[in-house]
XYZ file of C-alpha atoms in Angstrom:
709
model
C 27.356 -58.344 -39.291
C 27.304 -55.983 -36.659
C 25.303 -52.921 -37.521
C 26.857 -50.233 -35.528
C 30.186 -51.412 -36.813
C 28.876 -51.066 -40.367
C 27.564 -47.445 -40.238
C 30.511 -46.620 -38.706
C 32.633 -47.591 -41.508
C 30.267 -45.918 -43.393
C 30.573 -42.497 -41.736
C 34.534 -43.232 -41.869
C 34.885 -43.310 -45.253
C 32.684 -40.639 -46.154
C 34.963 -38.521 -43.336
C 37.969 -39.575 -44.759
C 36.917 -39.236 -48.908
C 35.582 -35.653 -48.001
C 38.520 -34.737 -46.186
C 41.116 -35.613 -48.988
C 38.942 -32.661 -51.079
C 37.552 -30.013 -48.934
C 40.551 -27.702 -48.497
C 41.608 -27.998 -52.250
C 38.033 -27.592 -53.464
C 37.573 -24.240 -51.335
C 40.878 -22.900 -52.858
C 39.966 -23.603 -56.656
C 37.189 -21.993 -57.436
C 39.651 -19.503 -59.758
C 40.587 -22.219 -62.036
C 38.834 -22.176 -65.405
C 36.810 -25.247 -65.995
C 37.610 -27.660 -68.936
C 35.612 -30.202 -70.195
C 36.875 -33.340 -71.674
C 35.042 -33.759 -74.560
C 36.587 -37.168 -76.466
C 40.191 -38.969 -76.167
C 41.289 -41.559 -78.532
C 41.342 -44.839 -77.188
C 44.560 -47.161 -77.026
C 44.665 -50.270 -79.498
C 40.799 -49.186 -81.225
C 41.548 -46.532 -83.383
C 39.332 -43.418 -84.406
C 36.098 -44.646 -85.849
C 32.780 -43.777 -86.277
C 29.614 -46.468 -85.770
C 29.299 -47.181 -89.157
C 33.077 -47.320 -90.215
C 34.265 -50.412 -88.308
C 33.742 -53.681 -89.283
C 32.530 -55.339 -85.771
C 30.082 -55.453 -83.484
C 30.307 -53.630 -80.348
C 27.716 -52.795 -77.425
C 28.677 -50.232 -75.193
C 26.531 -49.516 -71.314
C 27.299 -46.424 -69.689
C 27.211 -45.160 -66.293
C 23.647 -43.708 -66.512
C 22.342 -46.534 -67.737
C 24.018 -48.834 -64.884
C 23.130 -46.211 -62.283
C 19.570 -45.938 -63.761
C 19.279 -49.559 -62.911
C 21.062 -49.855 -59.694
C 23.214 -52.347 -60.541
C 26.685 -52.242 -59.166
C 28.850 -55.763 -60.236
C 29.918 -56.398 -63.311
C 27.997 -59.910 -63.907
C 24.827 -57.889 -63.826
C 26.175 -54.991 -66.092
C 26.579 -57.858 -68.600
C 23.204 -59.323 -68.438
C 22.157 -56.361 -70.366
C 23.968 -57.605 -73.313
C 21.998 -60.627 -75.144
C 25.968 -61.536 -76.316
C 27.223 -62.486 -72.952
C 25.959 -65.757 -70.514
C 26.899 -66.452 -67.008
C 28.850 -69.148 -66.581
C 30.952 -71.104 -63.417
C 31.349 -68.149 -61.114
C 33.166 -70.740 -58.113
C 30.171 -70.175 -55.688
C 30.081 -66.747 -56.500
C 33.578 -65.702 -56.080
C 34.117 -64.277 -59.353
C 33.385 -62.737 -62.665
C 32.903 -65.682 -65.349
C 31.061 -65.377 -68.798
C 30.876 -66.388 -72.637
C 31.097 -64.053 -74.988
C 28.793 -65.569 -78.105
C 28.388 -68.696 -76.545
C 32.729 -68.924 -75.867
C 34.482 -69.359 -72.570
C 37.673 -69.595 -71.498
C 39.059 -72.176 -67.977
C 36.025 -72.547 -66.035
C 38.411 -72.675 -63.320
C 39.514 -69.540 -63.374
C 37.670 -65.909 -63.494
C 37.153 -64.377 -67.035
C 39.716 -62.004 -68.053
C 38.771 -58.255 -69.241
C 40.449 -55.071 -70.468
C 40.894 -52.145 -68.397
C 41.174 -48.881 -70.362
C 42.340 -51.204 -73.366
C 44.969 -53.090 -70.693
C 45.044 -56.903 -71.020
C 45.169 -56.006 -67.209
C 41.924 -57.837 -65.745
C 42.924 -60.827 -64.918
C 43.277 -62.203 -61.111
C 41.007 -63.319 -58.419
C 39.891 -59.865 -57.154
C 36.193 -61.157 -56.719
C 32.899 -60.129 -58.577
C 34.281 -56.557 -60.067
C 32.473 -53.480 -58.919
C 31.505 -50.732 -61.143
C 31.614 -47.648 -59.122
C 34.730 -46.098 -60.703
C 33.631 -47.393 -64.311
C 32.489 -45.086 -67.137
C 31.302 -47.403 -69.602
C 31.512 -51.491 -70.436
C 32.445 -52.084 -73.739
C 31.488 -55.825 -75.486
C 33.432 -55.960 -78.247
C 32.059 -59.311 -80.184
C 34.395 -61.727 -81.682
C 38.012 -62.893 -81.360
C 40.086 -59.637 -80.910
C 43.872 -61.187 -80.728
C 45.095 -59.327 -83.919
C 45.013 -56.335 -81.614
C 44.642 -56.849 -77.468
C 46.791 -60.258 -77.778
C 45.420 -63.266 -75.585
C 41.745 -63.002 -74.527
C 38.666 -64.556 -73.929
C 37.787 -66.746 -77.229
C 34.498 -65.075 -77.856
C 35.384 -61.630 -77.585
C 36.700 -58.947 -74.961
C 34.959 -56.893 -72.411
C 36.383 -53.444 -71.847
C 35.954 -51.171 -68.717
C 36.749 -47.448 -68.877
C 36.952 -45.766 -65.843
C 36.246 -42.632 -65.001
C 38.864 -39.771 -65.440
C 39.684 -36.606 -63.783
C 38.151 -33.481 -64.993
C 39.131 -29.651 -64.471
C 36.257 -28.350 -62.506
C 35.094 -29.056 -58.697
C 32.523 -31.139 -58.319
C 31.372 -34.239 -55.657
C 28.467 -36.379 -55.253
C 28.141 -38.494 -52.134
C 25.395 -41.123 -52.142
C 23.483 -43.282 -49.699
C 21.351 -46.544 -50.826
C 19.402 -48.729 -48.352
C 17.372 -51.827 -49.355
C 15.385 -55.270 -47.935
C 17.817 -57.535 -46.639
C 19.801 -55.311 -44.725
C 21.442 -53.567 -47.944
C 23.776 -50.589 -47.355
C 25.958 -49.271 -49.388
C 28.080 -45.478 -49.664
C 29.737 -44.239 -52.433
C 31.468 -40.943 -52.974
C 32.919 -39.394 -55.933
C 34.941 -36.222 -55.833
C 36.908 -34.381 -58.447
C 39.025 -31.253 -58.126
C 42.054 -29.706 -59.404
C 45.458 -29.295 -58.201
C 46.674 -26.480 -60.304
C 45.871 -24.998 -64.177
C 47.279 -28.229 -65.013
C 46.820 -30.819 -62.711
C 43.663 -32.636 -61.780
C 42.739 -35.308 -59.535
C 39.323 -38.063 -58.731
C 38.762 -40.469 -55.968
C 35.664 -42.831 -55.817
C 34.881 -44.693 -53.185
C 32.513 -46.999 -51.839
C 31.329 -49.361 -48.692
C 28.859 -52.078 -49.120
C 27.116 -54.499 -46.932
C 24.087 -56.871 -47.153
C 22.434 -59.933 -46.285
C 21.605 -62.472 -48.806
C 18.103 -64.256 -49.610
C 20.332 -67.330 -49.084
C 20.322 -68.377 -45.045
C 23.133 -67.408 -43.248
C 25.178 -65.366 -45.729
C 26.437 -62.059 -45.311
C 28.942 -59.496 -47.826
C 30.908 -57.023 -46.903
C 33.322 -55.118 -49.544
C 34.806 -51.841 -49.777
C 37.116 -50.286 -52.405
C 38.714 -46.723 -53.824
C 39.980 -45.641 -57.045
C 42.229 -42.748 -57.559
C 42.870 -41.133 -60.853
C 45.575 -37.861 -61.602
C 45.355 -35.937 -64.720
C 49.109 -33.872 -65.440
C 48.527 -31.814 -68.871
C 52.168 -31.478 -69.154
C 51.518 -29.344 -72.174
C 49.136 -28.797 -75.170
C 50.461 -31.889 -76.679
C 51.543 -34.079 -73.593
C 49.337 -35.630 -70.895
C 50.066 -38.031 -68.180
C 47.470 -39.868 -66.457
C 47.936 -42.398 -63.350
C 44.909 -44.725 -61.534
C 45.212 -46.498 -58.779
C 42.492 -49.545 -57.738
C 42.209 -51.198 -54.416
C 39.492 -53.411 -53.264
C 38.595 -55.754 -50.453
C 35.784 -58.293 -50.201
C 34.364 -60.833 -47.841
C 31.962 -63.255 -49.879
C 30.594 -66.648 -48.842
C 31.439 -69.169 -50.720
C 27.487 -70.176 -52.196
C 27.128 -73.685 -54.439
C 23.202 -72.740 -54.712
C 20.925 -75.595 -54.090
C 20.416 -79.112 -55.427
C 17.804 -79.827 -58.540
C 17.801 -83.632 -58.372
C 16.257 -85.123 -61.976
C 15.562 -81.362 -63.078
C 13.231 -81.057 -59.714
C 13.770 -77.087 -58.757
C 10.909 -77.130 -56.432
C 13.064 -80.217 -54.494
C 14.485 -77.645 -51.785
C 14.098 -73.811 -51.119
C 15.947 -71.407 -52.700
C 16.903 -69.960 -49.684
C 18.509 -72.959 -47.997
C 22.175 -73.035 -47.570
C 24.028 -76.614 -47.743
C 27.620 -75.310 -46.701
C 28.800 -74.450 -43.434
C 28.626 -71.024 -41.926
C 32.258 -71.688 -39.834
C 34.331 -71.937 -42.858
C 34.039 -67.951 -42.930
C 33.526 -65.588 -46.067
C 36.206 -66.042 -49.002
C 38.212 -62.965 -48.596
C 39.773 -61.415 -51.780
C 42.102 -58.204 -52.310
C 42.867 -56.485 -55.494
C 45.835 -53.911 -55.547
C 46.644 -52.445 -59.203
C 47.832 -49.506 -60.907
C 47.897 -47.676 -64.625
C 50.647 -44.976 -65.737
C 49.452 -43.691 -69.245
C 51.357 -41.239 -71.552
C 49.960 -40.015 -74.645
C 51.578 -37.428 -76.705
C 50.162 -35.410 -79.803
C 52.745 -35.380 -82.507
C 50.717 -33.089 -84.746
C 46.948 -32.946 -85.553
C 46.674 -36.947 -87.393
C 49.163 -38.596 -85.231
C 49.374 -39.801 -81.186
C 52.438 -41.477 -79.449
C 50.822 -42.903 -76.610
C 52.479 -45.543 -73.730
C 51.427 -47.417 -70.771
C 52.464 -49.837 -67.811
C 50.066 -51.254 -65.450
C 50.925 -53.789 -62.294
C 48.059 -55.694 -60.841
C 48.336 -58.105 -57.629
C 45.127 -60.208 -56.226
C 44.832 -62.458 -53.464
C 41.913 -64.756 -52.841
C 41.579 -67.269 -49.867
C 38.872 -69.733 -49.129
C 37.326 -72.489 -47.579
C 34.209 -74.259 -48.466
C 32.029 -77.201 -47.741
C 29.625 -77.871 -50.960
C 28.273 -80.653 -52.388
C 30.146 -83.731 -53.671
C 29.344 -84.795 -57.435
C 30.965 -88.042 -57.380
C 28.022 -90.662 -57.644
C 30.634 -93.190 -55.981
C 30.242 -90.720 -53.041
C 26.732 -88.905 -52.701
C 24.541 -90.625 -50.628
C 22.135 -88.128 -51.746
C 20.872 -90.476 -55.074
C 20.517 -92.937 -52.360
C 18.086 -91.029 -49.933
C 17.407 -87.961 -51.237
C 17.965 -86.445 -47.893
C 21.710 -86.716 -47.034
C 24.416 -84.793 -48.946
C 27.889 -85.587 -48.849
C 30.162 -82.482 -49.109
C 33.360 -82.160 -49.891
C 35.943 -79.492 -47.571
C 38.313 -77.754 -50.023
C 40.823 -75.203 -49.253
C 42.303 -72.287 -51.636
C 44.773 -70.040 -51.573
C 45.291 -68.262 -54.674
C 48.031 -65.228 -55.466
C 48.810 -63.701 -59.084
C 50.938 -60.529 -60.146
C 50.580 -58.966 -63.713
C 52.743 -56.520 -65.322
C 52.010 -54.920 -68.442
C 53.382 -52.557 -70.803
C 52.947 -50.948 -74.446
C 54.245 -48.397 -76.601
C 51.762 -47.634 -79.895
C 51.659 -45.091 -82.583
C 48.045 -44.464 -84.413
C 47.272 -41.521 -86.946
C 46.362 -40.962 -90.737
C 48.421 -41.131 -93.761
C 47.343 -40.157 -97.384
C 49.697 -42.103 -100.162
C 48.566 -41.466 -103.799
C 44.435 -42.088 -103.599
C 44.019 -43.841 -100.376
C 44.289 -42.618 -97.028
C 45.480 -44.788 -94.448
C 44.197 -45.357 -90.702
C 46.839 -46.814 -88.646
C 47.792 -48.240 -85.497
C 50.838 -49.524 -85.000
C 52.448 -50.676 -81.263
C 54.388 -53.173 -79.277
C 53.427 -54.443 -76.070
C 54.438 -56.904 -73.136
C 52.341 -58.748 -70.948
C 53.786 -60.956 -67.650
C 51.067 -63.079 -65.433
C 52.196 -64.653 -62.405
C 49.795 -67.306 -60.588
C 50.594 -69.164 -57.554
C 48.043 -71.582 -56.486
C 47.234 -73.988 -53.896
C 44.324 -75.899 -53.865
C 43.565 -78.571 -51.239
C 40.324 -81.273 -50.969
C 38.847 -83.577 -48.601
C 36.612 -86.091 -49.923
C 34.543 -88.466 -48.117
C 35.267 -92.253 -48.830
C 33.254 -94.491 -51.164
C 29.272 -95.314 -50.279
C 30.655 -99.064 -50.730
C 32.967 -98.420 -47.842
C 29.669 -98.139 -45.536
C 30.990 -94.915 -44.283
C 28.968 -92.956 -41.375
C 27.462 -89.756 -42.263
C 30.138 -88.108 -40.249
C 32.995 -89.676 -42.389
C 30.503 -88.594 -45.332
C 30.768 -84.923 -43.736
C 27.070 -85.447 -44.321
C 24.242 -82.619 -43.763
C 20.229 -83.147 -44.171
C 19.199 -81.090 -47.056
C 15.653 -80.739 -45.201
C 16.699 -80.067 -41.751
C 20.371 -78.566 -41.726
C 22.377 -78.577 -38.587
C 25.317 -76.977 -39.445
C 28.119 -77.595 -37.477
C 27.350 -80.998 -36.496
C 30.573 -82.946 -37.551
C 34.029 -81.538 -37.677
C 35.358 -80.545 -41.211
C 37.933 -82.971 -42.571
C 41.358 -82.018 -43.262
C 41.808 -80.900 -46.914
C 45.059 -82.197 -48.527
C 47.283 -81.042 -51.325
C 45.571 -81.433 -54.841
C 47.257 -78.805 -56.818
C 50.541 -76.826 -55.349
C 51.666 -75.203 -58.497
C 53.507 -72.043 -59.570
C 52.449 -70.912 -63.495
C 54.155 -67.835 -65.331
C 53.232 -66.684 -68.636
C 54.881 -63.905 -70.621
C 54.023 -62.319 -73.853
C 55.553 -60.274 -75.904
C 53.487 -58.809 -79.009
C 53.912 -56.364 -81.940
C 51.045 -55.469 -83.804
C 49.688 -53.208 -86.867
C 46.390 -52.452 -88.135
C 45.771 -50.380 -91.381
C 42.070 -49.453 -92.102
C 42.172 -48.211 -95.777
C 39.658 -45.556 -97.535
C 39.635 -46.873 -101.190
C 36.698 -44.521 -102.160
C 34.451 -42.396 -99.938
C 31.848 -45.403 -99.943
C 34.842 -48.591 -99.161
C 36.992 -49.159 -96.627
C 39.426 -52.189 -96.173
C 40.708 -53.169 -92.867
C 43.987 -55.167 -92.800
C 45.696 -56.079 -89.374
C 47.995 -58.610 -87.364
C 49.382 -59.260 -84.655
C 52.869 -61.262 -84.031
C 53.506 -63.000 -80.538
C 55.736 -64.532 -78.913
C 55.031 -66.877 -75.695
C 56.484 -68.278 -73.172
C 54.750 -70.153 -70.202
C 56.673 -72.006 -67.254
C 54.839 -74.618 -64.543
C 56.156 -75.486 -61.456
C 54.786 -78.508 -59.992
C 55.157 -78.524 -56.280
C 53.705 -81.794 -55.738
C 55.263 -83.923 -58.064
C 58.287 -81.740 -58.588
C 57.867 -81.803 -62.557
C 58.963 -78.443 -64.419
C 57.464 -77.644 -68.012
C 58.549 -74.925 -70.019
C 56.572 -74.083 -73.198
C 57.445 -71.401 -75.502
C 55.388 -70.515 -78.327
C 54.837 -67.932 -81.389
C 51.488 -67.179 -82.655
C 50.514 -64.744 -85.471
C 46.900 -63.712 -85.316
C 45.299 -61.628 -88.250
C 42.187 -59.695 -89.125
C 40.842 -58.596 -92.262
C 37.590 -56.561 -92.292
C 35.625 -55.016 -95.514
C 33.124 -52.102 -94.889
C 30.739 -50.152 -97.799
C 28.804 -47.222 -97.267
C 25.627 -47.767 -98.840
C 24.199 -44.161 -98.201
C 25.074 -41.624 -95.176
C 22.891 -43.083 -92.641
C 23.607 -47.089 -93.872
C 26.521 -49.478 -93.831
C 27.677 -52.914 -94.811
C 30.542 -54.532 -93.501
C 32.037 -58.251 -92.967
C 35.274 -59.439 -91.118
C 37.664 -62.009 -89.902
C 39.395 -62.403 -86.812
C 41.211 -65.203 -85.104
C 41.507 -65.353 -81.222
C 44.126 -67.608 -78.727
C 44.349 -67.776 -74.730
C 47.146 -70.012 -72.736
C 45.629 -72.859 -71.193
C 46.438 -73.447 -67.598
C 48.064 -77.151 -66.348
C 50.332 -79.740 -68.134
C 49.534 -83.163 -69.960
C 50.310 -86.436 -68.787
C 53.983 -86.065 -69.669
C 53.911 -82.958 -67.457
C 54.178 -80.618 -70.737
C 52.114 -77.537 -70.747
C 48.957 -77.632 -73.084
C 48.929 -75.957 -76.387
C 47.218 -72.635 -76.390
C 43.287 -72.378 -76.979
C 42.499 -70.986 -80.286
C 39.699 -69.452 -81.839
C 38.241 -67.982 -85.137
C 35.052 -65.981 -86.882
C 33.578 -64.817 -89.666
C 30.906 -62.245 -89.160
C 28.389 -60.148 -91.670
C 26.616 -57.416 -90.561
C 24.556 -53.977 -91.484
C 24.788 -51.032 -89.469
C 22.369 -47.761 -89.476
C 22.690 -44.484 -87.726
C 19.385 -42.864 -87.199
C 17.509 -39.651 -85.710
C 20.452 -37.111 -86.468
C 23.104 -39.690 -85.367
C 21.464 -40.435 -82.233
C 20.324 -43.595 -82.757
C 22.553 -46.779 -83.662
C 21.497 -50.351 -84.760
C 23.756 -53.177 -85.487
C 22.773 -56.396 -87.121
C 25.112 -59.303 -87.304
C 25.597 -62.633 -88.092
C 28.386 -64.291 -87.243
C 30.118 -68.218 -87.649
C 32.490 -69.008 -84.817
C 34.988 -72.130 -84.169
C 36.669 -73.105 -81.144
C 39.545 -75.770 -80.565
C 42.298 -77.098 -78.401
C 39.644 -76.956 -75.249
C 40.768 -78.987 -72.363
C 38.865 -82.099 -72.133
C 39.755 -85.625 -70.168
C 42.610 -87.537 -72.047
C 41.134 -90.966 -72.857
C 44.250 -92.645 -73.673
C 45.497 -91.556 -70.190
C 43.177 -91.747 -67.435
C 43.359 -88.908 -64.756
C 45.128 -86.997 -66.932
C 43.982 -83.773 -69.598
C 44.522 -83.226 -72.911
C 44.049 -80.050 -75.120
C 41.668 -81.830 -78.050
C 38.339 -80.427 -77.804
C 36.602 -78.496 -79.737
C 33.418 -76.446 -79.866
C 31.325 -74.274 -82.710
C 28.848 -71.142 -82.609
C 26.691 -69.441 -85.397
C 24.330 -66.876 -84.635
C 22.642 -63.848 -85.149
C 22.431 -60.785 -82.972
C 20.709 -57.217 -82.992
C 21.966 -54.141 -80.760
C 19.984 -50.581 -80.674
C 21.192 -47.860 -78.815
C 20.111 -43.993 -78.201
C 18.018 -41.559 -78.173
C 14.055 -41.904 -79.419
C 11.908 -39.044 -79.818
C 10.134 -37.433 -76.826
C 13.348 -37.565 -74.517
C 13.238 -41.838 -74.995
C 16.639 -43.540 -74.024
C 16.651 -47.295 -75.323
C 19.341 -50.242 -75.151
C 18.102 -53.371 -76.610
C 19.736 -56.572 -77.360
C 18.744 -59.707 -78.859
C 20.260 -62.847 -79.873
C 19.976 -65.763 -81.253
C 22.733 -68.886 -81.060
C 23.773 -72.257 -81.646
C 26.692 -73.182 -79.648
C 27.529 -76.754 -79.478
C 30.655 -79.429 -79.290
C 32.312 -80.457 -82.541
C 34.210 -83.147 -81.585
C 33.409 -86.413 -79.216
C 35.003 -86.279 -75.776
C 35.083 -86.892 -72.013
C 34.388 -83.844 -69.924
C 37.216 -83.311 -66.918
C 35.083 -82.189 -64.363
C 32.199 -84.596 -64.399
C 34.157 -87.620 -66.653
C 30.682 -87.872 -68.620
C 30.517 -88.283 -72.473
C 30.473 -84.815 -74.717
C 28.784 -85.920 -77.963
C 29.261 -83.916 -81.114
C 26.084 -81.547 -81.506
C 25.447 -81.561 -77.513
C 24.415 -78.081 -76.143
C 27.236 -76.156 -74.738
C 26.993 -75.380 -70.738
C 24.938 -72.247 -69.787
C 24.273 -71.124 -72.954
C 20.585 -70.112 -74.448
C 19.499 -70.312 -77.522
C 17.512 -67.077 -77.417
C 18.347 -63.999 -75.159
C 16.935 -60.353 -74.886
C 17.307 -57.336 -72.698
C 15.265 -54.329 -73.199
C 16.124 -50.815 -70.862
C 13.619 -47.776 -71.806
C 13.851 -44.435 -70.113
C 12.309 -41.553 -70.026
C 12.928 -37.596 -68.944
C 10.133 -35.698 -67.519
C 9.442 -32.602 -65.561
C 7.638 -32.557 -62.330
C 7.093 -29.187 -60.560
C 10.152 -27.419 -62.939
C 12.319 -30.262 -61.561
C 13.995 -33.233 -63.771
C 12.250 -36.539 -63.441
C 13.037 -39.605 -65.387
C 11.745 -42.904 -65.011
C 12.264 -46.508 -66.912
C 12.363 -50.346 -66.765
C 14.075 -53.235 -67.879
C 13.278 -56.244 -68.911
C 15.870 -59.552 -69.836
C 14.720 -62.619 -71.097
C 17.309 -65.731 -71.140
C 15.943 -68.925 -72.950
C 16.652 -72.589 -71.269
C 20.119 -73.925 -71.042
C 21.946 -76.849 -70.346
C 22.622 -77.064 -66.746
C 24.940 -80.013 -66.263
C 27.072 -81.780 -69.242
C 26.496 -84.826 -70.779
C 22.980 -85.192 -69.526
C 19.246 -83.615 -69.977
C 19.028 -81.630 -67.517
C 18.027 -78.072 -68.313
C 17.777 -74.954 -66.396
C 13.890 -73.325 -67.238
C 13.826 -70.021 -69.428
C 13.046 -66.922 -66.996
C 11.756 -63.248 -67.424
C 12.988 -60.741 -64.915
C 11.851 -57.268 -64.962
C 13.486 -53.856 -63.592
C 12.027 -50.208 -62.584
C 13.372 -47.230 -61.556
C 12.453 -43.604 -61.204
C 15.140 -40.424 -60.230
C 13.891 -37.060 -59.179
C 16.016 -33.872 -58.677
C 14.540 -32.040 -55.686
C 16.898 -29.277 -56.126
C 20.597 -28.425 -57.440
C 21.872 -30.691 -54.791
C 19.758 -33.653 -53.948
C 18.212 -36.323 -55.862
C 16.289 -39.180 -54.408
C 16.049 -42.080 -56.497
C 14.245 -45.668 -56.633
C 14.987 -48.817 -57.852
C 13.144 -52.435 -58.192
C 14.714 -55.211 -59.072
C 13.475 -58.493 -60.078
C 9.927 -56.389 -59.289
C 7.361 -59.408 -59.930
C 9.274 -61.413 -57.758
C 9.715 -64.658 -60.533
C 11.957 -67.374 -59.631
C 14.488 -68.410 -61.615
C 18.127 -69.979 -61.927
C 21.317 -68.009 -63.377
C 23.832 -70.470 -64.147
C 24.586 -74.151 -63.127
C 27.601 -76.476 -62.969
C 25.621 -79.875 -62.065
C 22.398 -80.866 -60.745
C 24.218 -80.325 -57.360
C 25.273 -76.821 -57.901
C 22.743 -74.749 -59.166
C 22.547 -70.908 -58.643
C 19.227 -69.141 -58.043
C 18.648 -65.598 -58.715
C 18.088 -62.910 -56.221
C 14.156 -62.497 -55.837
C 12.326 -59.373 -55.561
C 15.182 -56.534 -54.184
C 13.919 -52.822 -53.410
C 16.474 -49.916 -53.131
C 16.063 -46.288 -52.177
C 19.031 -43.896 -52.672
C 19.852 -40.420 -51.995
C 22.751 -38.219 -53.059
C 24.055 -34.930 -52.493
C 25.697 -33.280 -55.236
C 28.248 -30.107 -55.144
């Protein structure tokens, strides 16, 4: 990547952002400054930690900033309940919550400000405009509708405030890491405020020939129409260039078989490009002190275009299994486009009937998702035909020569237009029975429709479903600082694709029962949650034994586990974020895997799911030369995990250590340093097979300087 060009783009971004606000900022010093203290969230209601019959883990912007991370996947690493899954060579965010994940061929969905509007192919999510990340555990369909089977990830974006401030931050690091961020907030009038956040980043990878580049901007406006009425608008736009990288090969579990730096694709394929363009418009109206109306509209468009050359995992074509040096590769092309439309109307508030207080949430929402998929593949002939290395599109893994053979032309495998509609009505009532006892009852009814237009087979399928998702929870307050809870919930998501008859699959479904205890200690500065859960997942896509070459929604899995989360402030200005999970996740029904064609037996481990995982972040505030200084560290432990279905191939356990320090030089300038994987531990974060193993990043050192005003 051209360094001069990169620095120029960094400068252009900073100048553009500064120009957008400088004139207005100079004219608004007379406007009274107002700080937003709290705001009711859509779908969530207004419950304190001890009253909610559910487990949740929050990661705020300060913690994210301290750790020096900027991608959603890295943020979720700090929750032990979340584990990495197949990210298709680093092209998107893919995760499991409590051992369960959805479709491994598409990115994991997430919520944005409560919207079910994080779907599509936007590339790994940057968190520059995120105020906090919420890990909402257990099925959430009774409120949110369709979603990931193990829980939901909710991103809360940074909102405008009625004051003028700004921040420009430059970060440099090893492997040519360069990142510029800017955040400007200003008032436009006595009742209108605006905020714009932008970033530009480029860097080399520890992987040979790999370079990445990304840039994005988020803008937000808030208009306080009156004391009761408020409008908010947000824009999201981002572009990324990400090389497709399947990682290394570890035949028979030999992780020293090749250096982790070696790239086995083709630089000539160029980077995968992704784009996201989204809008959100929200209106909130306070009817009185107890009741609030909220409505919202959202639109999100994404695009992904990719050429890739990666290892063929079929034994009938893979020459590496014979000579352990010649890698047969496939050449693939992807063009994915999505559009999503979301609308919501909700009424929330409190009412007392007789001796019982009811905290009610009632609403209706609409969600449409259009997915246009063009997927093409060129595969090598079978080894039994004695093909040449050129026909195998081969590369020597010990001495790779890029561009040695012309890539074969991919032929269509999937050309399909898939549209999904969901209209839902939901209600939740949390009843205060006594001062100690609260009961939550709720449910959601969805009308679902899906159409699948297969351009290759000329088959058209239409599916209509009606789905009810109940929830039930009980909370008992044993003391002012201690409560017990239990909850039951269900979840679902529509499956992509069709069966041997061309009919759409039945929806993927999950259910879970949970028992837990919560504590709030140290004058409500420290929140602790201990939970046990037992979950089942059905209608997982597996191979159709009766109709070879097709799939069926008949797979089953289960997960049981114990979680402990600790978040808050300790004495001596120490901030703690601790998360631990013990998990037993396994296949519940004999079946055949769709990707590798291997047998899955009841009791087999689920892919990439550790039995034990833990994450700890500690930071402390100091004073140096009468100026604030903060320092801390983070530790992550991941147990061994199954790395290939139907095998004894496991990824080794690992521990990584991060450290940071930040010093306020004066009222305007802040300097900071971060070290990720400080002890340079070799580790492997996830895999799909022995041929596709993703190594974790070696030691990374980042130095930042920011100017605040």
